[in-house]
């Protein structure tokens, strides 16, 4: 089977944005994902079986589709994993288990991130590297499908706390027994981290922002015989087998804006920063959406502005009701914030 080298892989994938009022419930069902267009689906046609055991995908043996999503304002990645397998291997308590292995490098820092790949040979495969380096700047989730009688995932590193609430959640639906065929639906979300060591108090979440690319990749490890330690396939989204421990081999996934049918034609939105407490100076930042022709700010103290991003100095201490009215060819919109803006 012919593979291109990683540097020639120019594919970019999309991460669907759920509207804030349609966040999926983690129940192992695909109902909440019906709104996601098919062009967000990553199927078997995007994967390489890089152990040479299969020349091409056979849906009678294994058929997998994955959708990834996010919600603006939440540093979470949502996944829907749907898979048919002709032999589900999950009866053993250890690592031998059909697996969906996900790596995430949300700030695209790149580079190796497991102990055996440590750039310092003196630290390779050491516990020092495991605790200070393994899974710290990028994370590997070894997700068991299904996880019967075991944790839903192995977090490959010294930070097992990231697989629990409030950092992750998962649910699976299936009706087959070990060794049988059937369909599995796995639904989960994870929190990506720029820094995630053994101590959660020092962790730094990755900030997810619209139109930003994140590094993401996965592989499906397919076992077909509980008596055989070797798997029957390693289906990889990356063209480099060692993507599981090197974030440079992840692929760019773009955090997409809302699809057009979920967007308001005009929508007033704004935030503020107090930039000088002594002078009671406040900067107002417009985040409004749509085609906008005019802005009208009411600062709540008898003063107004038609600027897009005004800076206002309050003469007196107090709590203020600040209103932004916008208008354009598609209509009008208003956003009022009551007593959020307070100066002393």
PDB file of N, CA and C in Angstrom, residues 135-226:
ATOM      1  N   UNK A 135       2.130  13.429  27.854  1.00  0.00           N
ATOM      2  CA  UNK A 135       0.749  13.913  27.826  1.00  0.00           C
ATOM      3  C   UNK A 135       0.568  15.329  28.314  1.00  0.00           C
ATOM      4  N   UNK A 136       1.661  16.057  28.504  1.00  0.00           N
ATOM      5  CA  UNK A 136       1.568  17.382  29.112  1.00  0.00           C
ATOM      6  C   UNK A 136       1.136  18.446  28.103  1.00  0.00           C
ATOM      7  N   UNK A 137       1.803  18.550  26.957  1.00  0.00           N
ATOM      8  CA  UNK A 137       1.443  19.610  26.012  1.00  0.00           C
ATOM      9  C   UNK A 137       0.481  19.130  24.929  1.00  0.00           C
ATOM     10  N   UNK A 138       0.269  17.836  24.843  1.00  0.00           N
ATOM     11  CA  UNK A 138      -0.749  17.228  23.981  1.00  0.00           C
ATOM     12  C   UNK A 138      -1.205  15.964  24.688  1.00  0.00           C
ATOM     13  N   UNK A 139      -2.437  15.534  24.404  1.00  0.00           N
ATOM     14  CA  UNK A 139      -3.003  14.422  25.175  1.00  0.00           C
ATOM     15  C   UNK A 139      -3.432  13.275  24.262  1.00  0.00           C
ATOM     16  N   UNK A 140      -3.320  12.069  24.804  1.00  0.00           N
ATOM     17  CA  UNK A 140      -3.721  10.847  24.108  1.00  0.00           C
ATOM     18  C   UNK A 140      -4.794  10.143  24.936  1.00  0.00           C
ATOM     19  N   UNK A 141      -5.952   9.927  24.321  1.00  0.00           N
ATOM     20  CA  UNK A 141      -7.069   9.220  24.953  1.00  0.00           C
ATOM     21  C   UNK A 141      -7.213   7.865  24.267  1.00  0.00           C
ATOM     22  N   UNK A 142      -6.969   6.802  25.004  1.00  0.00           N
ATOM     23  CA  UNK A 142      -7.066   5.436  24.494  1.00  0.00           C
ATOM     24  C   UNK A 142      -8.448   4.921  24.913  1.00  0.00           C
ATOM     25  N   UNK A 143      -9.455   5.170  24.066  1.00  0.00           N
ATOM     26  CA  UNK A 143     -10.857   4.973  24.441  1.00  0.00           C
ATOM     27  C   UNK A 143     -11.297   3.557  24.092  1.00  0.00           C
ATOM     28  N   UNK A 144     -11.778   2.832  25.082  1.00  0.00           N
ATOM     29  CA  UNK A 144     -12.164   1.438  24.899  1.00  0.00           C
ATOM     30  C   UNK A 144     -13.585   1.348  24.338  1.00  0.00           C
ATOM     31  N   UNK A 145     -13.749   0.535  23.286  1.00  0.00           N
ATOM     32  CA  UNK A 145     -15.038   0.428  22.600  1.00  0.00           C
ATOM     33  C   UNK A 145     -15.473  -1.027  22.506  1.00  0.00           C
ATOM     34  N   UNK A 146     -16.438  -1.393  23.356  1.00  0.00           N
ATOM     35  CA  UNK A 146     -16.924  -0.628  24.504  1.00  0.00           C
ATOM     36  C   UNK A 146     -16.052  -0.866  25.727  1.00  0.00           C
ATOM     37  N   UNK A 147     -16.247  -0.015  26.731  1.00  0.00           N
ATOM     38  CA  UNK A 147     -15.484  -0.122  27.976  1.00  0.00           C
ATOM     39  C   UNK A 147     -16.325  -0.862  29.005  1.00  0.00           C
ATOM     40  N   UNK A 148     -16.391  -2.160  28.856  1.00  0.00           N
ATOM     41  CA  UNK A 148     -17.206  -2.965  29.768  1.00  0.00           C
ATOM     42  C   UNK A 148     -16.328  -3.439  30.919  1.00  0.00           C
ATOM     43  N   UNK A 149     -16.692  -3.020  32.142  1.00  0.00           N
ATOM     44  CA  UNK A 149     -15.932  -3.427  33.314  1.00  0.00           C
ATOM     45  C   UNK A 149     -14.617  -2.695  33.471  1.00  0.00           C
ATOM     46  N   UNK A 150     -14.457  -1.553  32.795  1.00  0.00           N
ATOM     47  CA  UNK A 150     -13.237  -0.766  32.941  1.00  0.00           C
ATOM     48  C   UNK A 150     -13.575   0.704  32.688  1.00  0.00           C
ATOM     49  N   UNK A 151     -12.643   1.590  33.050  1.00  0.00           N
ATOM     50  CA  UNK A 151     -12.824   3.007  32.785  1.00  0.00           C
ATOM     51  C   UNK A 151     -13.024   3.234  31.294  1.00  0.00           C
ATOM     52  N   UNK A 152     -13.794   4.299  30.948  1.00  0.00           N
ATOM     53  CA  UNK A 152     -14.147   4.513  29.541  1.00  0.00           C
ATOM     54  C   UNK A 152     -12.925   4.784  28.670  1.00  0.00           C
ATOM     55  N   UNK A 153     -11.862   5.306  29.288  1.00  0.00           N
ATOM     56  CA  UNK A 153     -10.653   5.566  28.523  1.00  0.00           C
ATOM     57  C   UNK A 153      -9.423   5.460  29.413  1.00  0.00           C
ATOM     58  N   UNK A 154      -8.324   5.082  28.805  1.00  0.00           N
ATOM     59  CA  UNK A 154      -7.011   5.263  29.389  1.00  0.00           C
ATOM     60  C   UNK A 154      -6.493   6.604  28.907  1.00  0.00           C
ATOM     61  N   UNK A 155      -6.185   7.513  29.816  1.00  0.00           N
ATOM     62  CA  UNK A 155      -5.447   8.715  29.443  1.00  0.00           C
ATOM     63  C   UNK A 155      -3.980   8.346  29.532  1.00  0.00           C
ATOM     64  N   UNK A 156      -3.304   8.307  28.390  1.00  0.00           N
ATOM     65  CA  UNK A 156      -1.935   7.818  28.346  1.00  0.00           C
ATOM     66  C   UNK A 156      -1.002   8.916  28.835  1.00  0.00           C
ATOM     67  N   UNK A 157      -0.763   8.913  30.120  1.00  0.00           N
ATOM     68  CA  UNK A 157       0.064   9.910  30.762  1.00  0.00           C
ATOM     69  C   UNK A 157      -0.223   9.954  32.250  1.00  0.00           C
ATOM     70  N   UNK A 158       0.350  10.936  32.926  1.00  0.00           N
ATOM     71  CA  UNK A 158       0.243  11.006  34.389  1.00  0.00           C
ATOM     72  C   UNK A 158      -0.912  11.874  34.840  1.00  0.00           C
ATOM     73  N   UNK A 159      -1.889  12.144  33.936  1.00  0.00           N
ATOM     74  CA  UNK A 159      -2.991  13.045  34.261  1.00  0.00           C
ATOM     75  C   UNK A 159      -4.348  12.353  34.106  1.00  0.00           C
ATOM     76  N   UNK A 160      -4.597  11.229  34.828  1.00  0.00           N
ATOM     77  CA  UNK A 160      -5.889  10.544  34.668  1.00  0.00           C
ATOM     78  C   UNK A 160      -7.088  11.387  35.069  1.00  0.00           C
ATOM     79  N   UNK A 161      -6.860  12.459  35.804  1.00  0.00           N
ATOM     80  CA  UNK A 161      -7.961  13.330  36.233  1.00  0.00           C
ATOM     81  C   UNK A 161      -8.675  13.983  35.057  1.00  0.00           C
ATOM     82  N   UNK A 162      -8.044  14.085  33.882  1.00  0.00           N
ATOM     83  CA  UNK A 162      -8.693  14.788  32.766  1.00  0.00           C
ATOM     84  C   UNK A 162      -9.814  13.975  32.124  1.00  0.00           C
ATOM     85  N   UNK A 163      -9.935  12.683  32.487  1.00  0.00           N
ATOM     86  CA  UNK A 163     -11.009  11.866  31.903  1.00  0.00           C
ATOM     87  C   UNK A 163     -12.282  11.880  32.743  1.00  0.00           C
ATOM     88  N   UNK A 164     -12.269  12.623  33.847  1.00  0.00           N
ATOM     89  CA  UNK A 164     -13.421  12.683  34.745  1.00  0.00           C
ATOM     90  C   UNK A 164     -14.083  14.058  34.652  1.00  0.00           C
ATOM     91  N   UNK A 165     -15.355  14.125  35.079  1.00  0.00           N
ATOM     92  CA  UNK A 165     -15.999  15.422  35.235  1.00  0.00           C
ATOM     93  C   UNK A 165     -15.200  16.261  36.229  1.00  0.00           C
ATOM     94  N   UNK A 166     -15.023  17.558  36.035  1.00  0.00           N
ATOM     95  CA  UNK A 166     -15.685  18.410  35.036  1.00  0.00           C
ATOM     96  C   UNK A 166     -14.901  18.578  33.737  1.00  0.00           C
ATOM     97  N   UNK A 167     -13.975  17.656  33.458  1.00  0.00           N
ATOM     98  CA  UNK A 167     -13.126  17.810  32.280  1.00  0.00           C
ATOM     99  C   UNK A 167     -13.529  16.910  31.117  1.00  0.00           C
ATOM    100  N   UNK A 168     -14.369  15.928  31.362  1.00  0.00           N
ATOM    101  CA  UNK A 168     -14.762  14.998  30.304  1.00  0.00           C
ATOM    102  C   UNK A 168     -16.030  14.261  30.728  1.00  0.00           C
ATOM    103  N   UNK A 169     -16.695  13.680  29.732  1.00  0.00           N
ATOM    104  CA  UNK A 169     -17.878  12.856  29.988  1.00  0.00           C
ATOM    105  C   UNK A 169     -18.100  11.966  28.783  1.00  0.00           C
ATOM    106  N   UNK A 170     -18.638  10.767  29.006  1.00  0.00           N
ATOM    107  CA  UNK A 170     -18.811   9.816  27.906  1.00  0.00           C
ATOM    108  C   UNK A 170     -19.989   8.895  28.181  1.00  0.00           C
ATOM    109  N   UNK A 171     -20.601   8.425  27.091  1.00  0.00           N
ATOM    110  CA  UNK A 171     -21.676   7.426  27.179  1.00  0.00           C
ATOM    111  C   UNK A 171     -21.641   6.574  25.911  1.00  0.00           C
ATOM    112  N   UNK A 172     -21.968   5.299  26.062  1.00  0.00           N
ATOM    113  CA  UNK A 172     -21.921   4.360  24.943  1.00  0.00           C
ATOM    114  C   UNK A 172     -23.224   3.586  24.870  1.00  0.00           C
ATOM    115  N   UNK A 173     -23.658   3.307  23.637  1.00  0.00           N
ATOM    116  CA  UNK A 173     -24.845   2.484  23.424  1.00  0.00           C
ATOM    117  C   UNK A 173     -24.494   1.329  22.497  1.00  0.00           C
ATOM    118  N   UNK A 174     -24.801   0.097  22.934  1.00  0.00           N
ATOM    119  CA  UNK A 174     -24.600  -1.100  22.105  1.00  0.00           C
ATOM    120  C   UNK A 174     -25.445  -2.225  22.683  1.00  0.00           C
ATOM    121  N   UNK A 175     -25.709  -3.233  21.870  1.00  0.00           N
ATOM    122  CA  UNK A 175     -26.534  -4.357  22.335  1.00  0.00           C
ATOM    123  C   UNK A 175     -25.942  -5.705  21.922  1.00  0.00           C
ATOM    124  N   UNK A 176     -24.629  -5.777  21.771  1.00  0.00           N
ATOM    125  CA  UNK A 176     -23.965  -7.030  21.410  1.00  0.00           C
ATOM    126  C   UNK A 176     -23.116  -7.514  22.584  1.00  0.00           C
ATOM    127  N   UNK A 177     -22.728  -8.773  22.520  1.00  0.00           N
ATOM    128  CA  UNK A 177     -21.823  -9.352  23.509  1.00  0.00           C
ATOM    129  C   UNK A 177     -20.426  -9.476  22.908  1.00  0.00           C
ATOM    130  N   UNK A 178     -19.461  -9.698  23.770  1.00  0.00           N
ATOM    131  CA  UNK A 178     -18.082  -9.858  23.301  1.00  0.00           C
ATOM    132  C   UNK A 178     -18.007 -11.004  22.297  1.00  0.00           C
ATOM    133  N   UNK A 179     -17.337 -10.747  21.181  1.00  0.00           N
ATOM    134  CA  UNK A 179     -17.191 -11.742  20.132  1.00  0.00           C
ATOM    135  C   UNK A 179     -18.262 -11.684  19.070  1.00  0.00           C
ATOM    136  N   UNK A 180     -19.303 -10.881  19.311  1.00  0.00           N
ATOM    137  CA  UNK A 180     -20.385 -10.754  18.328  1.00  0.00           C
ATOM    138  C   UNK A 180     -20.147  -9.541  17.423  1.00  0.00           C
ATOM    139  N   UNK A 181     -20.957  -9.455  16.381  1.00  0.00           N
ATOM    140  CA  UNK A 181     -20.942  -8.288  15.510  1.00  0.00           C
ATOM    141  C   UNK A 181     -22.025  -7.315  15.972  1.00  0.00           C
ATOM    142  N   UNK A 182     -21.963  -6.090  15.450  1.00  0.00           N
ATOM    143  CA  UNK A 182     -23.004  -5.129  15.790  1.00  0.00           C
ATOM    144  C   UNK A 182     -22.495  -3.704  15.679  1.00  0.00           C
ATOM    145  N   UNK A 183     -23.397  -2.771  15.996  1.00  0.00           N
ATOM    146  CA  UNK A 183     -23.077  -1.350  15.902  1.00  0.00           C
ATOM    147  C   UNK A 183     -22.954  -0.743  17.295  1.00  0.00           C
ATOM    148  N   UNK A 184     -21.967   0.113  17.439  1.00  0.00           N
ATOM    149  CA  UNK A 184     -21.718   0.832  18.683  1.00  0.00           C
ATOM    150  C   UNK A 184     -21.807   2.327  18.419  1.00  0.00           C
ATOM    151  N   UNK A 185     -22.425   3.051  19.351  1.00  0.00           N
ATOM    152  CA  UNK A 185     -22.450   4.510  19.307  1.00  0.00           C
ATOM    153  C   UNK A 185     -21.794   5.029  20.573  1.00  0.00           C
ATOM    154  N   UNK A 186     -20.752   5.803  20.391  1.00  0.00           N
ATOM    155  CA  UNK A 186     -20.011   6.404  21.503  1.00  0.00           C
ATOM    156  C   UNK A 186     -20.115   7.916  21.377  1.00  0.00           C
ATOM    157  N   UNK A 187     -20.502   8.554  22.459  1.00  0.00           N
ATOM    158  CA  UNK A 187     -20.632  10.009  22.498  1.00  0.00           C
ATOM    159  C   UNK A 187     -19.831  10.515  23.691  1.00  0.00           C
ATOM    160  N   UNK A 188     -18.973  11.501  23.463  1.00  0.00           N
ATOM    161  CA  UNK A 188     -18.171  12.001  24.578  1.00  0.00           C
ATOM    162  C   UNK A 188     -17.682  13.412  24.283  1.00  0.00           C
ATOM    163  N   UNK A 189     -17.236  14.073  25.352  1.00  0.00           N
ATOM    164  CA  UNK A 189     -16.515  15.325  25.197  1.00  0.00           C
ATOM    165  C   UNK A 189     -15.287  15.314  26.081  1.00  0.00           C
ATOM    166  N   UNK A 190     -14.269  16.044  25.630  1.00  0.00           N
ATOM    167  CA  UNK A 190     -13.034  16.172  26.384  1.00  0.00           C
ATOM    168  C   UNK A 190     -12.640  17.642  26.444  1.00  0.00           C
ATOM    169  N   UNK A 191     -11.803  17.978  27.407  1.00  0.00           N
ATOM    170  CA  UNK A 191     -11.231  19.314  27.523  1.00  0.00           C
ATOM    171  C   UNK A 191      -9.772  19.251  27.081  1.00  0.00           C
ATOM    172  N   UNK A 192      -9.389  19.967  26.030  1.00  0.00           N
ATOM    173  CA  UNK A 192      -7.978  19.980  25.641  1.00  0.00           C
ATOM    174  C   UNK A 192      -7.183  20.925  26.540  1.00  0.00           C
ATOM    175  N   UNK A 193      -5.904  20.625  26.712  1.00  0.00           N
ATOM    176  CA  UNK A 193      -5.046  21.418  27.593  1.00  0.00           C
ATOM    177  C   UNK A 193      -3.757  21.815  26.884  1.00  0.00           C
ATOM    178  N   UNK A 194      -3.358  23.076  27.074  1.00  0.00           N
ATOM    179  CA  UNK A 194      -2.027  23.503  26.662  1.00  0.00           C
ATOM    180  C   UNK A 194      -0.976  22.950  27.615  1.00  0.00           C
ATOM    181  N   UNK A 195      -1.385  22.787  28.891  1.00  0.00           N
ATOM    182  CA  UNK A 195      -0.508  22.179  29.892  1.00  0.00           C
ATOM    183  C   UNK A 195      -1.364  21.338  30.820  1.00  0.00           C
ATOM    184  N   UNK A 196      -1.059  20.065  30.922  1.00  0.00           N
ATOM    185  CA  UNK A 196      -1.801  19.167  31.809  1.00  0.00           C
ATOM    186  C   UNK A 196      -0.827  18.187  32.436  1.00  0.00           C
ATOM    187  N   UNK A 197      -0.352  18.523  33.621  1.00  0.00           N
ATOM    188  CA  UNK A 197       0.541  17.642  34.342  1.00  0.00           C
ATOM    189  C   UNK A 197      -0.207  16.810  35.366  1.00  0.00           C
ATOM    190  N   UNK A 198       0.546  16.205  36.241  1.00  0.00           N
ATOM    191  CA  UNK A 198      -0.042  15.356  37.270  1.00  0.00           C
ATOM    192  C   UNK A 198      -0.869  16.155  38.268  1.00  0.00           C
ATOM    193  N   UNK A 199      -0.547  17.421  38.436  1.00  0.00           N
ATOM    194  CA  UNK A 199      -1.221  18.292  39.396  1.00  0.00           C
ATOM    195  C   UNK A 199      -2.277  19.134  38.665  1.00  0.00           C
ATOM    196  N   UNK A 200      -3.559  18.859  38.859  1.00  0.00           N
ATOM    197  CA  UNK A 200      -4.593  19.611  38.128  1.00  0.00           C
ATOM    198  C   UNK A 200      -4.622  21.098  38.476  1.00  0.00           C
ATOM    199  N   UNK A 201      -4.109  21.484  39.636  1.00  0.00           N
ATOM    200  CA  UNK A 201      -4.145  22.898  40.014  1.00  0.00           C
ATOM    201  C   UNK A 201      -3.232  23.753  39.132  1.00  0.00           C
ATOM    202  N   UNK A 202      -2.305  23.119  38.416  1.00  0.00           N
ATOM    203  CA  UNK A 202      -1.381  23.853  37.544  1.00  0.00           C
ATOM    204  C   UNK A 202      -1.800  23.779  36.076  1.00  0.00           C
ATOM    205  N   UNK A 203      -2.901  23.125  35.778  1.00  0.00           N
ATOM    206  CA  UNK A 203      -3.307  22.889  34.387  1.00  0.00           C
ATOM    207  C   UNK A 203      -3.744  24.187  33.708  1.00  0.00           C
ATOM    208  N   UNK A 204      -3.528  24.240  32.395  1.00  0.00           N
ATOM    209  CA  UNK A 204      -3.945  25.378  31.580  1.00  0.00           C
ATOM    210  C   UNK A 204      -4.797  24.848  30.436  1.00  0.00           C
ATOM    211  N   UNK A 205      -6.085  25.183  30.446  1.00  0.00           N
ATOM    212  CA  UNK A 205      -6.971  24.745  29.375  1.00  0.00           C
ATOM    213  C   UNK A 205      -6.625  25.443  28.062  1.00  0.00           C
ATOM    214  N   UNK A 206      -6.817  24.729  26.965  1.00  0.00           N
ATOM    215  CA  UNK A 206      -6.703  25.346  25.647  1.00  0.00           C
ATOM    216  C   UNK A 206      -7.934  26.205  25.396  1.00  0.00           C
ATOM    217  N   UNK A 207      -7.731  27.378  24.833  1.00  0.00           N
ATOM    218  CA  UNK A 207      -8.832  28.283  24.521  1.00  0.00           C
ATOM    219  C   UNK A 207      -9.292  27.998  23.088  1.00  0.00           C
ATOM    220  N   UNK A 208     -10.550  27.625  22.951  1.00  0.00           N
ATOM    221  CA  UNK A 208     -11.117  27.323  21.638  1.00  0.00           C
ATOM    222  C   UNK A 208     -11.815  28.565  21.096  1.00  0.00           C
ATOM    223  N   UNK A 209     -11.421  28.966  19.887  1.00  0.00           N
ATOM    224  CA  UNK A 209     -11.948  30.181  19.289  1.00  0.00           C
ATOM    225  C   UNK A 209     -12.362  29.921  17.851  1.00  0.00           C
ATOM    226  N   UNK A 210     -13.383  30.627  17.423  1.00  0.00           N
ATOM    227  CA  UNK A 210     -13.935  30.480  16.081  1.00  0.00           C
ATOM    228  C   UNK A 210     -12.872  30.728  15.000  1.00  0.00           C
ATOM    229  N   UNK A 211     -12.881  29.865  13.993  1.00  0.00           N
ATOM    230  CA  UNK A 211     -11.975  29.915  12.840  1.00  0.00           C
ATOM    231  C   UNK A 211     -10.531  29.529  13.174  1.00  0.00           C
ATOM    232  N   UNK A 212     -10.287  29.106  14.387  1.00  0.00           N
ATOM    233  CA  UNK A 212      -8.959  28.656  14.785  1.00  0.00           C
ATOM    234  C   UNK A 212      -8.775  27.194  14.388  1.00  0.00           C
ATOM    235  N   UNK A 213      -7.559  26.828  14.006  1.00  0.00           N
ATOM    236  CA  UNK A 213      -7.225  25.429  13.769  1.00  0.00           C
ATOM    237  C   UNK A 213      -6.671  24.803  15.042  1.00  0.00           C
ATOM    238  N   UNK A 214      -7.044  23.573  15.286  1.00  0.00           N
ATOM    239  CA  UNK A 214      -6.459  22.782  16.361  1.00  0.00           C
ATOM    240  C   UNK A 214      -5.822  21.544  15.744  1.00  0.00           C
ATOM    241  N   UNK A 215      -4.875  20.951  16.455  1.00  0.00           N
ATOM    242  CA  UNK A 215      -4.278  19.696  16.009  1.00  0.00           C
ATOM    243  C   UNK A 215      -5.067  18.525  16.581  1.00  0.00           C
ATOM    244  N   UNK A 216      -5.469  17.609  15.706  1.00  0.00           N
ATOM    245  CA  UNK A 216      -6.296  16.485  16.131  1.00  0.00           C
ATOM    246  C   UNK A 216      -5.997  15.287  15.243  1.00  0.00           C
ATOM    247  N   UNK A 217      -6.092  14.107  15.801  1.00  0.00           N
ATOM    248  CA  UNK A 217      -5.912  12.888  15.012  1.00  0.00           C
ATOM    249  C   UNK A 217      -6.500  11.712  15.782  1.00  0.00           C
ATOM    250  N   UNK A 218      -6.733  10.619  15.074  1.00  0.00           N
ATOM    251  CA  UNK A 218      -7.198   9.405  15.742  1.00  0.00           C
ATOM    252  C   UNK A 218      -6.854   8.169  14.932  1.00  0.00           C
ATOM    253  N   UNK A 219      -6.951   7.059  15.638  1.00  0.00           N
ATOM    254  CA  UNK A 219      -6.770   5.754  15.018  1.00  0.00           C
ATOM    255  C   UNK A 219      -7.772   4.783  15.629  1.00  0.00           C
ATOM    256  N   UNK A 220      -8.145   3.774  14.846  1.00  0.00           N
ATOM    257  CA  UNK A 220      -9.013   2.701  15.336  1.00  0.00           C
ATOM    258  C   UNK A 220      -8.184   1.427  15.367  1.00  0.00           C
ATOM    259  N   UNK A 221      -8.078   0.852  16.560  1.00  0.00           N
ATOM    260  CA  UNK A 221      -7.350  -0.408  16.728  1.00  0.00           C
ATOM    261  C   UNK A 221      -8.393  -1.520  16.807  1.00  0.00           C
ATOM    262  N   UNK A 222      -8.346  -2.434  15.841  1.00  0.00           N
ATOM    263  CA  UNK A 222      -9.385  -3.455  15.683  1.00  0.00           C
ATOM    264  C   UNK A 222      -8.823  -4.839  16.011  1.00  0.00           C
ATOM    265  N   UNK A 223      -9.244  -5.368  17.149  1.00  0.00           N
ATOM    266  CA  UNK A 223      -8.898  -6.743  17.512  1.00  0.00           C
ATOM    267  C   UNK A 223     -10.028  -7.661  17.066  1.00  0.00           C
ATOM    268  N   UNK A 224      -9.674  -8.852  16.593  1.00  0.00           N
ATOM    269  CA  UNK A 224     -10.688  -9.796  16.122  1.00  0.00           C
ATOM    270  C   UNK A 224     -10.540 -11.180  16.717  1.00  0.00           C
ATOM    271  N   UNK A 225      -9.692 -11.331  17.720  1.00  0.00           N
ATOM    272  CA  UNK A 225      -9.489 -12.647  18.308  1.00  0.00           C
ATOM    273  C   UNK A 225      -8.912 -12.469  19.689  1.00  0.00           C
ATOM    274  N   UNK A 226      -9.684 -12.812  20.699  1.00  0.00           N
ATOM    275  CA  UNK A 226      -9.249 -12.622  22.077  1.00  0.00           C
ATOM    276  C   UNK A 226      -8.000 -13.432  22.394  1.00  0.00           C
TER     277      UNK A 226
END
